Tab-separated table of C-alpha atoms and ligand atoms in Angstrom:
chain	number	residue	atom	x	y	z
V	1	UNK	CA	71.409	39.078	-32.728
V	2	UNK	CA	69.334	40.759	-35.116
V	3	UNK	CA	66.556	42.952	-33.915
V	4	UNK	CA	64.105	44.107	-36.969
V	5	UNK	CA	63.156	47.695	-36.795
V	6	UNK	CA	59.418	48.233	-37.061
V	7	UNK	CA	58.641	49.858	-39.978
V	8	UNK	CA	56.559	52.792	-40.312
V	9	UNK	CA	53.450	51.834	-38.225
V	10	UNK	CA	51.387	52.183	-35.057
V	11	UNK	CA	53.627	53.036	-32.262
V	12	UNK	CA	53.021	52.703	-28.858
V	13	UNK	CA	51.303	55.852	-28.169
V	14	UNK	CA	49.189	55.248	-31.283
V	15	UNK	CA	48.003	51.572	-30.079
V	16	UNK	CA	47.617	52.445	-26.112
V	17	UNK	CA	45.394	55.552	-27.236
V	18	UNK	CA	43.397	53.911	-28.960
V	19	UNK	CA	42.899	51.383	-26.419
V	20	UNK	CA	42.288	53.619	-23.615
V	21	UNK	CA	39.420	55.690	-26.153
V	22	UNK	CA	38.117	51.898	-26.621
V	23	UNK	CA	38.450	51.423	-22.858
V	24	UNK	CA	39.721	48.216	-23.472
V	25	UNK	CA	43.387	49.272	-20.994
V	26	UNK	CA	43.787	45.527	-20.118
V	27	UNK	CA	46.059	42.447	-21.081
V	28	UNK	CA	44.944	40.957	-24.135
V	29	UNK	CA	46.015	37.518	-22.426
V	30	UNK	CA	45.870	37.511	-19.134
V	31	UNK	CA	42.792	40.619	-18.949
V	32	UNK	CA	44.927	42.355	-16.337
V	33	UNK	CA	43.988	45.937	-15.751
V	34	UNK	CA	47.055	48.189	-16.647
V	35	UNK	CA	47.742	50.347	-14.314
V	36	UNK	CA	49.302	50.411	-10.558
V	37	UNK	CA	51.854	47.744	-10.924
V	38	UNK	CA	50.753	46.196	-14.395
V	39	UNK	CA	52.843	47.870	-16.889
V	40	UNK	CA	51.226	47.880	-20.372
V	41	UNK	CA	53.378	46.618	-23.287
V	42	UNK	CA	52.532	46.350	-27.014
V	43	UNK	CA	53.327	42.706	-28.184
V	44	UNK	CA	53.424	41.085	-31.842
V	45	UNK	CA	50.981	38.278	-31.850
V	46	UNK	CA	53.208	36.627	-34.302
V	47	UNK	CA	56.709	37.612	-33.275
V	48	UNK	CA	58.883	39.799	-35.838
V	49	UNK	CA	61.343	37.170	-35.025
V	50	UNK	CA	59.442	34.540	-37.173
V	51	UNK	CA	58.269	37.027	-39.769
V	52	UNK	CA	55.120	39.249	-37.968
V	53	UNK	CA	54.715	41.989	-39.346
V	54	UNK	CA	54.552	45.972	-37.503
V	55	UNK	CA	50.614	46.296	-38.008
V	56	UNK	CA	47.784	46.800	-36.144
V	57	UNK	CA	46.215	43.447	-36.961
V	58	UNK	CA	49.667	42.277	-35.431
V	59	UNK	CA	49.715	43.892	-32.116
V	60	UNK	CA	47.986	43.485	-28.911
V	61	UNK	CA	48.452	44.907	-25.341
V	62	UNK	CA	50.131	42.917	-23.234
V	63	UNK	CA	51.284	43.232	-19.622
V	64	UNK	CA	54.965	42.948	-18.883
V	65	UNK	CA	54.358	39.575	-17.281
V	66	UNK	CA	52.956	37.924	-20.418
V	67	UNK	CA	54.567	39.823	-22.913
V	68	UNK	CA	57.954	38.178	-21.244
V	69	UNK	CA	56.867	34.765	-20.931
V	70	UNK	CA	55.742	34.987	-24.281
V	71	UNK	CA	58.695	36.084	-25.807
V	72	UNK	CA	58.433	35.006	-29.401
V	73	UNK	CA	56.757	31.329	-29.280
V	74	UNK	CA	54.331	31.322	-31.408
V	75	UNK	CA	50.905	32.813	-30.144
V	76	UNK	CA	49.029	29.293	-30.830
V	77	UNK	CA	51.876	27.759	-28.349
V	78	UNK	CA	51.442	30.562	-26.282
V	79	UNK	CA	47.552	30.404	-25.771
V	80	UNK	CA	48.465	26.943	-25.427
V	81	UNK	CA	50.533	27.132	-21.868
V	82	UNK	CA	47.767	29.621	-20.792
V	83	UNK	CA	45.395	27.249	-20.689
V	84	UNK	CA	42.271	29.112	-21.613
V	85	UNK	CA	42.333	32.276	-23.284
V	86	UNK	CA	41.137	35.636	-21.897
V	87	UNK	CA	37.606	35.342	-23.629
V	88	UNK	CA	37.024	39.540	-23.312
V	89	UNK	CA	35.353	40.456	-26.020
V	90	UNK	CA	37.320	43.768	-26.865
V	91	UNK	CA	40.632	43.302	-26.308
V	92	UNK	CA	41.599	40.259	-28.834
V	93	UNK	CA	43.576	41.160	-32.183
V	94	UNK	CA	41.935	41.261	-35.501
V	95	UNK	CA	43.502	38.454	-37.125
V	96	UNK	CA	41.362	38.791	-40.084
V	97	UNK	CA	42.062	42.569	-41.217
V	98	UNK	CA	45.004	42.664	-43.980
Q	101	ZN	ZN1	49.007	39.551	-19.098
């Protein structure tokens, strides 16, 4: 199976600091505090597998938990099986930017 490398772009570190300066350290989906057993992942919003792209207006915290289940449906699909969308304020992806 192919597995894209990300290109030159935010890495982990880069996307979790700037979260935790934001003080937004939760899931973007499920608006579980990281921390203690809720691991904090970076997801694409739209999968690399079906053409995402490495960027910041492509990535959002996840927790393990979601980021798994999610896997690479696509996020509208995704949102979909949640059944009502985290509605923080702080924590959703800029789909705009780009
Ligand atoms: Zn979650």
């Amino acid at each position: 199976m192919r597995k894209p490398e990300p290109p030159s772009g935010p890495t982990r570190r880069d996307v979790f600091g700037l979260l935790e300066e934001l003080d937004c350290w939760s899931c973007a989906y499920c608006d579980a505090p990281f921390g203690g057993s809720v691991e904090a992942e970076m997801d694409h919003v739209n999968p690399l597998a079906k053409g995402g792209v490495h960027d910041w207006s492509n990535i959002a915290p996840a927790c393990r938990d979601c980021n798994r289940l999610k896997s690479d449906q696509d996020i509208a699909d995704w949102l979909g099986l949640l059944a009502g969308p985290s509605s923080a304020e702080c924590n959703s992806p800029d789909m705009q930017s780009g």
